[in-house]
Amino acid sequence: MEKSATLIKRAAININQLDSIKIGDFLADEYGKSGKVCDIEIINRKGECHYYFKLLKSGTILIIV
């Protein structure tokens, strides 16, 4: 059974939703990039949180909150 991708909309997402994403989850953004998460990096910088979700074969999705 294959899981469906979690859609990330940058304008409507909060930190709790981003923190619930784990390695192995399937993600998709509103620009069409999608894939399985193989690495997550969270950087706190100047009052912002940068979430980098590295996808298995599709690059990276960056969300700044």
XYZ file of C-alpha atoms in Angstrom, residues 6-54:
49
model
C 1.519 15.437 1.945
C 0.881 18.714 0.116
C 2.843 21.691 1.453
C 1.425 25.146 0.766
C 3.929 27.756 1.880
C 1.304 30.401 2.711
C -0.775 28.099 4.917
C 1.714 25.935 6.826
C 2.849 26.299 10.423
C 5.808 25.042 12.452
C 3.834 22.185 14.057
C 2.969 20.758 10.642
C 6.585 21.047 9.492
C 7.877 19.376 12.666
C 5.533 16.418 12.088
C 7.198 15.568 8.741
C 9.624 12.658 9.133
C 12.205 10.924 6.951
C 10.402 8.486 4.657
C 7.280 10.654 4.236
C 6.138 11.662 0.760
C 5.925 15.437 0.159
C 4.639 17.635 -2.639
C 4.662 21.414 -2.921
C 2.389 23.770 -4.840
C 4.963 24.087 -7.648
C 4.885 20.395 -8.543
C 8.065 19.181 -6.833
C 7.436 15.928 -4.988
C 9.207 12.882 -3.631
C 10.228 10.839 -0.612
C 12.063 12.718 2.165
C 15.566 11.316 2.704
C 17.020 14.100 4.911
C 15.715 17.043 6.960
C 17.756 20.049 8.049
C 16.360 22.811 10.273
C 18.328 26.049 10.627
C 17.309 28.857 12.982
C 18.673 32.151 11.697
C 17.812 35.764 12.519
C 14.388 34.934 13.913
C 13.456 32.644 11.010
C 13.324 28.867 10.760
C 14.578 27.392 7.493
C 13.328 23.849 6.823
C 15.211 21.958 4.115
C 13.544 18.723 3.011
C 15.930 16.782 0.748
